[in-house]
Structures are given as structure tokens and as C-alpha cells.
Short mmCIF file of C-alpha atoms in Angstrom, two decimals:
data_model
loop_
_atom_site.label_atom_id
_atom_site.label_comp_id
_atom_site.label_asym_id
_atom_site.label_seq_id
_atom_site.Cartn_x
_atom_site.Cartn_y
_atom_site.Cartn_z
CA MET A 1 -37.05 152.42 86.00
CA ASN A 2 -40.11 149.91 86.04
CA THR A 3 -41.27 151.57 82.94
CA VAL A 4 -38.03 151.18 80.85
CA LEU A 5 -37.83 147.59 82.01
CA SER A 6 -41.28 147.13 80.90
CA ARG A 7 -40.73 148.61 77.56
CA GLU A 8 -37.63 146.38 77.09
CA LEU A 9 -39.73 143.39 78.03
CA GLU A 10 -42.46 144.35 75.51
CA THR A 11 -39.70 144.89 72.65
CA LEU A 12 -38.37 141.62 73.40
CA PHE A 13 -41.79 139.84 73.35
CA PHE A 14 -42.53 141.62 69.97
CA ILE A 15 -39.16 140.28 68.68
CA LEU A 16 -39.67 136.77 69.86
CA ILE A 17 -43.31 136.91 68.30
CA ALA A 18 -42.09 138.29 65.03
CA SER A 19 -39.19 135.72 64.85
CA ALA A 20 -41.67 132.98 65.62
CA ILE A 21 -44.03 134.14 62.77
CA GLY A 22 -41.06 134.73 60.43
CA LEU A 23 -39.89 130.90 61.14
CA TYR A 24 -43.43 129.54 60.63
CA ALA A 25 -43.60 131.46 57.38
CA GLY A 26 -40.39 130.40 56.14
CA LEU A 27 -41.05 126.73 56.76
CA HIS A 28 -44.55 126.49 55.43
CA ILE A 29 -45.02 129.18 52.58
CA LYS A 30 -43.49 128.37 49.19
CA LEU A 31 -42.76 131.39 47.44
CA PRO A 32 -43.32 131.18 43.58
CA GLY A 33 -40.63 131.63 41.01
CA LYS A 34 -36.95 131.89 41.29
CA PHE A 35 -37.24 132.34 45.00
CA ASN A 36 -38.50 128.68 45.47
CA SER A 37 -35.56 126.50 45.38
CA VAL A 38 -37.52 123.36 45.28
CA PRO A 39 -39.34 122.77 41.82
CA VAL A 40 -42.89 122.26 41.99
CA MET A 41 -44.06 119.66 39.22
CA THR A 42 -47.66 119.46 38.48
CA VAL A 43 -48.44 116.16 36.53
CA LEU A 44 -51.71 115.94 34.94
CA PRO A 45 -52.90 112.33 34.13
CA HIS A 46 -53.10 111.60 30.39
CA THR A 47 -56.06 109.31 31.25
CA LEU A 48 -58.10 109.18 34.25
CA PRO A 49 -58.28 105.81 36.00
CA THR A 50 -61.60 103.97 35.33
CA ASN A 51 -60.99 101.07 37.61
CA PRO A 52 -60.54 102.16 41.17
CA THR A 53 -59.52 98.69 42.22
CA VAL A 54 -55.76 98.22 42.98
CA THR A 55 -53.75 96.64 40.29
CA PRO A 56 -51.48 93.93 41.49
CA LEU A 57 -47.82 93.81 40.31
CA VAL A 58 -47.34 92.05 37.18
CA THR A 59 -45.51 88.78 37.85
CA SER A 60 -45.99 87.05 34.45
CA PRO A 61 -42.89 85.94 32.59
CA ILE A 62 -41.28 88.17 29.98
CA PRO A 63 -43.35 87.68 26.55
CA LYS A 64 -41.74 85.40 24.40
CA VAL A 65 -40.23 86.54 21.40
CA THR A 66 -38.96 84.47 18.61
CA THR A 67 -37.32 85.56 15.37
CA THR A 68 -37.35 83.58 12.02
CA PHE A 69 -36.08 84.55 8.63
CA TRP A 70 -35.69 83.13 5.14
CA THR A 71 -33.84 84.19 2.25
CA SER A 72 -34.59 84.29 -1.55
CA SER A 73 -33.19 81.77 -3.86
CA ASP A 74 -30.20 83.99 -4.73
CA GLY A 75 -29.70 85.06 -1.13
CA VAL A 76 -30.21 88.83 -1.87
CA GLU A 77 -33.32 89.32 -0.17
CA LYS A 78 -34.19 88.23 3.33
CA ILE A 79 -37.47 88.49 5.20
CA THR A 80 -37.62 88.49 9.04
CA MET A 81 -40.69 87.68 11.16
CA LYS A 82 -40.65 88.57 14.68
CA THR A 83 -43.22 86.87 16.75
CA THR A 84 -44.26 88.09 20.29
CA ALA A 85 -46.60 86.01 22.31
CA ASN A 86 -48.59 88.49 24.31
CA TYR A 87 -50.19 88.06 27.83
CA ASN A 88 -53.77 88.19 26.47
CA LEU A 89 -52.95 85.04 24.07
CA SER A 90 -52.57 87.17 21.05
CA THR A 91 -49.53 87.11 19.05
CA THR A 92 -47.92 90.25 17.51
CA TYR A 93 -46.18 89.61 14.07
CA ALA A 94 -43.48 92.18 12.77
CA PHE A 95 -42.14 91.76 9.29
CA THR A 96 -38.90 93.29 8.03
CA LEU A 97 -37.32 93.03 4.53
CA THR A 98 -33.68 93.24 4.18
CA ASN A 99 -31.42 93.50 1.03
CA THR A 100 -28.35 91.64 1.92
CA THR A 101 -26.25 93.44 -0.45
CA THR A 102 -26.96 96.94 0.88
CA ASN A 103 -27.95 95.96 4.35
CA ILE A 104 -31.01 98.19 4.28
CA ASP A 105 -33.83 97.09 6.30
CA THR A 106 -37.37 97.91 5.46
CA PRO A 107 -40.11 97.46 7.92
CA LEU A 108 -43.04 96.02 6.58
CA PHE A 109 -45.81 95.80 8.85
CA THR A 110 -46.83 94.73 12.28
CA GLN A 111 -50.06 92.83 13.00
CA THR A 112 -51.56 91.46 16.42
CA ILE A 113 -53.82 88.74 15.74
CA SER A 114 -55.80 86.30 18.14
CA GLY A 115 -54.44 83.09 19.67
CA VAL A 116 -56.38 80.92 16.99
CA SER A 117 -54.80 82.63 14.09
CA SER A 118 -51.12 82.56 12.95
CA MET A 119 -48.89 83.93 10.12
CA SER A 120 -45.93 82.14 8.67
CA ILE A 121 -43.27 82.49 5.98
CA PRO A 122 -43.46 79.77 3.16
CA PHE A 123 -40.42 78.10 2.02
CA ASN A 124 -40.68 79.76 -1.52
CA VAL A 125 -41.46 83.07 -0.01
CA PHE A 126 -39.84 85.25 -2.77
CA SER A 127 -40.57 85.10 -6.63
CA SER A 128 -37.80 83.82 -8.92
CA ASP A 129 -36.76 87.33 -9.63
CA ASN A 130 -37.43 88.67 -6.09
CA SER A 131 -40.16 91.03 -7.43
CA TYR A 132 -42.85 89.71 -5.08
CA PHE A 133 -43.34 87.59 -2.03
CA PHE A 134 -46.12 85.96 -0.30
CA LEU A 135 -47.07 85.31 3.26
CA LYS A 136 -49.47 82.62 4.80
CA GLU A 137 -51.94 83.90 7.36
CA THR A 138 -54.42 81.29 8.97
CA ILE A 139 -57.31 82.77 10.70
CA GLY A 140 -59.52 79.89 12.12
CA ASN A 141 -60.17 77.86 9.15
CA ALA A 142 -59.51 80.34 6.51
CA VAL A 143 -56.21 80.37 5.09
CA HIS A 144 -54.96 83.68 3.36
CA PHE A 145 -51.99 84.07 0.92
CA LEU A 146 -51.05 87.51 0.91
CA VAL A 147 -48.88 88.76 -1.98
CA PHE A 148 -46.60 91.81 -1.75
CA ARG A 149 -44.46 93.57 -3.78
CA THR A 150 -40.84 93.50 -2.71
CA ASN A 151 -39.93 97.19 -3.43
CA GLY A 152 -42.36 98.07 -0.75
CA GLU A 153 -44.74 99.99 -3.36
CA ILE A 154 -48.40 99.52 -3.48
CA PHE A 155 -50.01 97.51 -6.73
CA PRO A 156 -50.85 99.55 -9.62
CA THR A 157 -54.52 99.09 -8.54
CA GLY A 158 -53.91 100.68 -5.28
CA GLU A 159 -53.68 97.58 -2.89
CA LYS A 160 -50.91 97.21 -0.43
CA TYR A 161 -51.10 93.53 -0.92
CA LEU A 162 -53.28 90.90 -2.73
CA ASP A 163 -55.34 88.57 -0.64
CA MET A 164 -55.87 85.65 -2.85
CA LEU A 165 -58.74 84.08 -0.71
CA PRO A 166 -61.22 86.62 -1.76
CA LEU A 167 -59.91 87.04 -5.28
CA PHE A 168 -60.26 83.27 -5.76
CA ALA A 169 -63.71 83.17 -4.12
CA ALA A 170 -64.76 85.82 -6.45
CA TYR A 171 -63.49 83.84 -9.44
CA THR A 172 -64.79 80.45 -8.59
CA SER A 173 -67.07 78.83 -5.91
CA THR A 174 -66.32 75.30 -7.34
CA TYR A 175 -62.64 75.12 -5.96
CA ALA A 176 -61.16 76.43 -2.78
CA ILE A 177 -57.51 77.11 -2.18
CA ALA A 178 -55.71 74.39 -0.40
CA ASP A 179 -52.14 75.55 -0.66
CA ALA A 180 -49.79 78.10 -2.51
CA THR A 181 -46.78 76.39 -2.91
CA GLY A 182 -44.21 78.89 -4.90
CA TRP A 183 -43.67 80.52 -7.96
CA ALA A 184 -43.71 78.96 -11.35
CA SER A 185 -42.07 82.09 -13.05
CA PRO A 186 -41.55 85.44 -11.80
CA ASP A 187 -45.15 86.51 -11.43
CA LEU A 188 -47.06 83.08 -11.45
CA LEU A 189 -47.87 81.83 -8.01
CA VAL A 190 -48.51 78.10 -8.06
CA MET A 191 -52.05 77.06 -6.23
CA ASN A 192 -53.32 73.76 -5.39
CA THR A 193 -57.24 73.52 -4.73
CA THR A 194 -59.83 71.31 -3.37
CA LYS A 195 -63.08 70.55 -4.49
CA GLN A 196 -66.35 71.18 -2.44
CA ASP A 197 -66.46 67.64 -1.38
CA GLY A 198 -62.76 67.87 0.02
CA SER A 199 -61.04 65.85 -2.75
CA GLN A 200 -58.32 67.23 -4.76
CA GLY A 201 -58.93 69.78 -7.36
CA PRO A 202 -56.82 71.18 -10.19
CA SER A 203 -53.81 73.43 -9.86
CA PHE A 204 -53.95 76.90 -10.94
CA TRP A 205 -51.61 79.81 -11.45
CA PHE A 206 -52.26 83.16 -10.09
CA GLU A 207 -50.86 85.73 -12.43
CA VAL A 208 -49.96 88.83 -10.15
CA SER A 209 -49.58 91.40 -12.80
CA SER A 210 -53.31 90.79 -14.06
CA LYS A 211 -54.57 89.35 -10.70
CA SER A 212 -56.06 86.57 -12.72
CA PHE A 213 -56.18 82.78 -12.30
CA ILE A 214 -55.11 80.42 -14.76
CA PRO A 215 -56.36 76.61 -14.58
CA LEU A 216 -53.74 73.94 -15.28
CA ALA A 217 -54.00 70.74 -16.92
CA THR A 218 -51.42 69.24 -14.83
CA LEU A 219 -51.31 69.03 -11.09
CA PHE A 220 -48.44 70.63 -9.27
CA GLU A 221 -48.23 68.29 -6.28
CA MET B 1 -10.21 62.98 -18.63
CA LEU B 2 -13.62 61.49 -18.65
CA GLY B 3 -16.01 62.79 -21.36
CA VAL B 4 -13.55 65.19 -23.07
CA HIS B 5 -13.29 63.16 -26.09
CA PHE B 6 -16.74 62.03 -26.33
CA PHE B 7 -18.13 65.55 -26.34
CA SER B 8 -15.56 67.21 -28.28
CA SER B 9 -16.80 65.90 -31.52
CA GLN B 10 -20.30 66.73 -30.87
CA PRO B 11 -20.32 70.54 -30.43
CA ARG B 12 -24.24 70.50 -30.47
CA PHE B 13 -24.86 67.60 -28.26
CA CYS B 14 -28.39 66.82 -27.27
CA ALA B 15 -28.68 64.73 -24.30
CA ASN B 16 -32.10 63.53 -24.80
CA SER B 17 -35.55 64.68 -25.58
CA ILE B 18 -35.84 66.68 -22.30
CA SER B 19 -32.59 68.22 -21.98
CA CYS B 20 -29.99 69.49 -24.64
CA ILE B 21 -26.54 70.47 -23.61
CA LYS B 22 -25.22 72.89 -26.13
CA ASP B 23 -21.97 74.12 -24.41
CA LEU B 24 -19.63 72.59 -22.01
CA SER B 25 -17.48 75.57 -21.85
CA GLY B 26 -18.72 76.58 -18.51
CA LYS B 27 -18.85 80.07 -19.65
CA SER B 28 -21.96 82.56 -19.37
CA GLN B 29 -23.91 84.05 -22.07
CA PRO B 30 -24.91 87.59 -21.29
CA ASN B 31 -27.88 89.54 -22.92
CA LEU B 32 -29.94 86.48 -23.26
CA ILE B 33 -33.52 85.92 -22.30
CA ALA B 34 -34.87 82.53 -21.01
CA THR B 35 -38.18 80.85 -21.98
CA PHE B 36 -39.94 78.54 -19.43
CA GLU B 37 -43.75 77.55 -19.15
CA GLY B 38 -44.38 79.88 -22.18
CA ARG B 39 -42.90 82.95 -20.34
CA LYS B 40 -39.97 85.05 -21.23
CA ILE B 41 -37.80 85.38 -18.16
CA LEU B 42 -34.94 87.98 -17.68
CA ILE B 43 -31.82 86.34 -16.19
CA PRO B 44 -30.94 87.90 -12.76
CA HIS B 45 -27.63 89.97 -12.96
CA MET B 46 -26.67 88.40 -9.69
CA LEU B 47 -26.34 85.26 -11.38
CA LEU B 48 -23.72 86.58 -13.68
CA ALA B 49 -21.79 88.32 -10.80
CA GLN B 50 -20.00 85.11 -9.87
CA SER B 51 -18.27 86.63 -6.69
CA SER B 52 -21.15 88.59 -5.29
CA LEU B 53 -22.95 85.74 -3.98
CA HIS B 54 -21.55 84.50 -0.53
CA THR B 55 -22.51 81.21 0.76
CA ALA B 56 -21.44 79.14 3.80
CA VAL B 57 -18.58 76.78 3.22
CA LEU B 58 -20.18 73.37 3.63
CA GLY B 59 -18.30 70.91 5.99
CA ALA B 60 -15.85 73.18 7.14
CA SER B 61 -16.43 72.37 10.82
CA VAL B 62 -16.97 68.73 10.60
CA THR B 63 -14.36 65.99 10.38
CA PRO B 64 -13.32 65.10 6.99
CA GLY B 65 -14.91 62.03 5.39
CA LYS B 66 -16.51 60.71 2.22
CA LYS B 67 -18.94 63.04 0.46
CA HIS B 68 -22.18 61.70 -0.58
CA ILE B 69 -25.48 63.30 -1.72
CA PHE B 70 -28.85 61.65 -1.34
CA VAL B 71 -31.93 62.94 -3.10
CA ASP B 72 -35.19 61.63 -1.66
CA LEU B 73 -37.62 62.26 -4.52
CA PRO B 74 -40.89 61.47 -2.43
CA THR B 75 -40.14 64.34 -0.02
CA GLN B 76 -38.15 66.37 -2.60
CA THR B 77 -35.34 66.80 -0.27
CA LEU B 78 -31.58 66.68 -0.73
CA TYR B 79 -29.19 65.66 2.07
CA ALA B 80 -25.50 66.11 1.84
CA TYR B 81 -22.99 64.25 4.11
CA GLN B 82 -19.53 64.45 4.66
CA GLY B 83 -18.65 61.32 6.71
CA LYS B 84 -21.65 60.91 9.16
CA SER B 85 -22.00 64.63 9.23
CA LEU B 86 -25.02 66.22 7.61
CA VAL B 87 -23.85 69.46 6.00
CA MET B 88 -27.01 70.35 4.03
CA LYS B 89 -30.54 69.62 3.84
CA THR B 90 -32.85 71.53 1.59
CA LEU B 91 -35.64 71.17 -0.87
CA ILE B 92 -35.40 70.41 -4.36
CA SER B 93 -37.41 70.02 -7.58
CA SER B 94 -37.16 66.93 -9.49
CA GLY B 95 -38.53 65.97 -12.84
CA LYS B 96 -42.11 66.69 -13.43
CA TRP B 97 -42.35 66.49 -17.30
CA HIS B 98 -39.96 63.68 -17.12
CA PRO B 99 -38.86 61.48 -14.27
CA THR B 100 -35.63 61.85 -12.63
CA PRO B 101 -33.82 58.43 -12.53
CA ASP B 102 -33.28 56.68 -9.21
CA GLY B 103 -30.00 54.86 -8.51
CA ASP B 104 -26.31 55.50 -7.53
CA PHE B 105 -24.39 57.97 -9.57
CA TYR B 106 -21.28 59.97 -9.81
CA ILE B 107 -20.71 63.62 -10.59
CA TRP B 108 -18.71 63.30 -13.74
CA ILE B 109 -18.36 67.12 -14.69
CA LYS B 110 -19.05 70.48 -13.04
CA LEU B 111 -19.98 73.61 -15.20
CA ARG B 112 -20.34 77.04 -13.90
CA TYR B 113 -22.79 77.82 -16.45
CA THR B 114 -24.43 75.93 -19.49
CA ARG B 115 -27.45 76.20 -21.58
CA MET B 116 -30.36 74.00 -21.53
CA THR B 117 -33.13 73.68 -24.09
CA GLY B 118 -35.82 71.20 -24.90
CA GLY B 119 -39.22 70.40 -24.79
CA SER B 120 -41.83 71.52 -27.67
CA GLY B 121 -44.88 73.35 -27.75
CA ASP B 122 -46.07 74.83 -24.46
CA ASP B 123 -43.30 72.78 -22.70
CA PHE B 124 -40.53 74.46 -24.65
CA TYR B 125 -37.82 75.60 -22.81
CA ASP B 126 -34.57 77.53 -23.46
CA LEU B 127 -32.57 78.52 -20.40
CA PRO B 128 -29.15 80.08 -20.97
CA ASN B 129 -26.78 80.50 -18.00
CA VAL B 130 -28.06 77.54 -15.93
CA PRO B 131 -25.69 78.00 -12.90
CA TYR B 132 -23.57 75.62 -10.92
CA VAL B 133 -24.35 72.42 -12.84
CA MET B 134 -23.12 68.98 -11.92
CA PHE B 135 -23.84 66.22 -14.32
CA PHE B 136 -24.18 62.68 -12.86
CA ALA B 137 -24.27 59.32 -14.53
CA ASN B 138 -23.83 55.59 -13.97
CA ALA B 139 -23.79 52.29 -16.18
CA ASP B 140 -27.43 52.44 -16.68
CA VAL B 141 -27.87 56.29 -17.23
CA PRO B 142 -24.86 57.45 -19.22
CA GLU B 143 -23.36 60.68 -19.45
CA ALA B 144 -25.30 61.47 -22.58
CA ALA B 145 -28.61 61.27 -20.86
CA GLY B 146 -27.66 64.72 -19.40
CA PHE B 147 -29.21 64.61 -15.76
CA SER B 148 -27.58 67.04 -13.35
CA LEU B 149 -27.94 68.78 -10.20
CA HIS B 150 -28.30 72.69 -11.06
CA GLY B 151 -29.60 76.03 -9.94
CA ALA B 152 -32.68 77.15 -11.16
CA TYR B 153 -33.50 80.99 -11.50
CA TRP B 154 -36.73 80.63 -13.65
CA HIS B 155 -38.90 79.44 -10.78
CA SER B 156 -39.11 79.15 -7.08
CA ASN B 157 -41.44 76.09 -6.20
CA PHE B 158 -38.86 73.99 -4.51
CA GLY B 159 -40.23 70.95 -2.65
CA HIS B 160 -42.36 70.03 -5.72
CA PRO B 161 -41.47 68.49 -9.08
CA MET B 162 -40.64 71.25 -11.51
CA SER B 163 -38.14 70.04 -13.83
CA HIS B 164 -37.68 68.09 -17.09
CA GLY B 165 -35.49 65.41 -15.26
CA CYS B 166 -32.93 67.15 -13.44
CA ILE B 167 -32.61 68.21 -9.93
CA ASN B 168 -33.35 72.07 -9.64
CA MET B 169 -32.18 73.73 -6.34
CA ARG B 170 -32.04 77.20 -4.94
CA ILE B 171 -29.28 79.34 -6.24
CA ALA B 172 -27.68 79.97 -2.78
CA ASP B 173 -28.16 76.17 -1.95
CA VAL B 174 -26.61 74.92 -5.11
CA LYS B 175 -23.49 77.09 -5.05
CA ALA B 176 -22.68 75.88 -1.68
CA LEU B 177 -23.06 72.34 -2.83
CA TYR B 178 -21.14 72.98 -6.00
CA ASP B 179 -18.11 74.48 -3.92
CA TRP B 180 -18.36 71.51 -1.55
CA ALA B 181 -18.68 68.55 -4.05
CA SER B 182 -15.99 66.75 -5.82
CA PRO B 183 -14.27 67.16 -8.05
CA THR B 184 -12.74 70.30 -6.79
CA THR B 185 -13.63 73.36 -8.77
CA THR B 186 -10.47 74.26 -11.05
CA GLY B 187 -12.27 76.56 -13.61
CA GLU B 188 -15.63 77.20 -15.37
CA THR B 189 -15.34 73.56 -16.45
CA THR B 190 -14.20 70.74 -14.14
CA TYR B 191 -14.06 67.02 -14.97
CA ALA B 192 -13.79 64.30 -12.35
CA THR B 193 -10.59 62.44 -12.63
CA ASN B 194 -9.18 59.41 -11.24
CA THR B 195 -7.31 61.29 -8.71
CA ASP B 196 -10.38 63.55 -7.97
CA PRO B 197 -13.62 61.69 -8.70
CA GLY B 198 -16.82 62.94 -8.45
CA THR B 199 -19.11 62.88 -5.36
CA GLU B 200 -21.44 59.97 -5.36
CA VAL B 201 -25.33 60.92 -5.82
CA THR B 202 -27.81 58.57 -4.61
CA ILE B 203 -31.39 59.05 -5.64
CA VAL B 204 -34.31 57.25 -4.20
CA GLY B 205 -38.00 56.61 -4.62
CA SER B 206 -40.38 58.41 -6.88
CA ALA B 207 -41.55 61.95 -6.85
CA PRO B 208 -45.24 62.72 -6.11
CA GLY B 209 -47.55 62.65 -8.90
CA VAL B 210 -44.72 61.67 -11.35
CA THR B 211 -44.91 58.08 -13.15
CA THR B 212 -41.49 56.48 -13.65
CA ASN B 213 -40.63 54.86 -16.82
#
């Protein structure tokens, strides 16, 4: 009798031990594959952190975004400049062309430049036949006038745009571009200049098709 | 009607040495090529598609009042007022090769299109289909002088003197002004009348770099 009781106690003991081990295993061991009801996701960092310091939460205001646009003389072409003032004091300019008759938008380019530089749309941005447009970019004391083709194509000589500053500097060192005001005809951009002493120089035409400068007898003030 | 009989006997009326009005029919002349500053210029198709250019209706949201156009030559800026409300402000191009007269004028005729020729040598110009033309005059500057507000498709240098005496405007701007100004447009040619007089045009100052006569 004692022997039977002892074996029953041993059996019960082993059952309890086995149950305890099974319960432990069920709670702590995750089985792979379909048997695991909780998906295990492994995320590898794309870049390793280089700065071990804790980054505080960003509490700066939302970047200031302004949008300006201007249309061609006939109202057909529209150029839009979206300006974003960034946290690091740089500014991002994004330009888009829109044909108002087809409502087709064509992104032109996006450029981020430092705080001392700026870009703008001149009043007479489009040539009289809308073949070209030009933008003004000021970098420090240097003023660049950039001429683009409205159809988005590059120039036959391979440039995406023509920067008049280096072109004119290569043409003459006697005068410097003071301003580009608009278009005298479909491919003649009107430029005013200054002499080296800062006084007013002659006006020039920049002929886009030939990338040449034409000095003028009369001033275009 | 003002001006009808004066011009009807002169089918090839030349206003002055700088502007030549050849046609007061107001009709377009397709398939012509313009000449300006020694360049041949194709006339934009958009110009000849009258209904395809949509512009805002000036003065629609303001209190009715007297219409008055001011042109400030020193700043090359045009202002259009309806009563006390400014309904348009834009840059223009006034006379470079011949000064634009200053003074108070009235629009005496509106032409949907006209052809302007003049000049000589390097300054010769032949401009068919000049759009939205509003000729103005006064006692000192008669109708025959041929000064007007009109659109310019041959250049885009507004804000700077570029004309032979007239007031050049962007196409979209001049269409809006043409639709707004009196006399009320009734066709391709519209004369001012006693019952529908022309809008007053006041031009002040002198254009930069241009010597007045």
C-alpha cells in the first residue's frame, strides 16, 4: 500500500514538474515560422548614429513657405516660384512652369542656396513669343541672369541654361552687367551695364540664339 | 460719330512721322510678319484667337464710378481707377524714340486690331495686328497725332520706354483695360459718342532718358 502510494506521489510529482517546465517553455520560448503568432520584425538602421548625444525635440516653427508666380504677356505661360525658408537659414527655391491653356505643369528645378543669396522672377520674365524666360539669382554681390528655354529642352550647345554673368565677363572686362530688364524682341534680352568706376555704361542686347552681345547706341533706361 | 468722316476720306492715313494708321476697320490681318528693331517677328497665334484669352473683369467688384486712367511716365506705371477704387496697376512702355505727350486726354476710338508702321532705317517698324488699341486725343494733341494705348507682342520690356510715342502694354493687361474702358466695345471698331464718351487718360511727367519736345 505504501509502495503504491509512493509511486502515485512520484507520478504526481513528475506531472507537476513536467507541467511547470511546459508552462515555462510556453511563456519564454518563441517558436519560428507560422507557429509564432507575434511577428518578429528586425529593423536594421540605414545609417548608424554618429552623435551619441540625445537630440532634443524640435520645437522650431514650421518652415515658412511662400509662393509667387508670374505670367507671360499673353497670359499663356506661368512660372511659379515656391520659396521655403529652412531652419539652417538657407532657402530652397522650386520653380514650375505651367501652360495655362493645357494646365500642364512642368517642374523646372529645385535649388537650395545660402541665406546671403536669393532668386527672383523678373517682371518681364518671358520673351515676347514665350520661347525663353530668365531668372535672377543674387549670390553675394554677384548677380546672375539665367536664360532658359520655355519648352524645357537644353540649348543646342548642351547647356540647361545660359548664365549671362560668365558669358559677359568673357566678352568684356570693361563693363559689368547692372541689370537685365526684359526682351527687345523674341530672342534679344536687354541689359544695362556699369563701367569699372561704377558709372553708367552702355546698354547691350544678348542674342540668345547666338549667345552673343550687341552693344547699343541708345540707353535702355 | 466722332472721327468717322475725318478718316473716311483718307484710307491711308499717316498720323505722324512715328505712327501710321493704315486701317480703322479693327480687323486682323493673318499671315503677316512684323518688323521691329530690324527683326522679323512672327505674330503669336494667340493674338488672333480673340476668345481664347481670358482676363479678369476689371471693376466688377467695386462701386460704380467714373473711370480714369493715369499714366506716370517717370515710373512707367499705369493706374486705372473706377471712382476711388484702383482696379489696375501695371508697368507700361512709353515713347523712347519719340516722347509720349503729357496732359489730359480722352479715348476717341477703340480698335480690336490695327497696323502700325513708321520710322526709317534701323528704326523702321511694321506691326500688323496691333491688339486692343485705344486712341486718345485732346485739343492740343489731335486725333491725327495717332497716340494710343495698345498691346505689344513684339517686345517684353515693360517698365522701360520702348515705343515710338504710344503706351505699350502687356497683352493680358491691355485686354482687361480695353474691355473695361469706355466707350463700351460694340465691335471691332468702337467710336466714342456723346452718350458713351471715352475714358479720360491723364499722362504726367517725363519718361526716363527721353527728352520731351
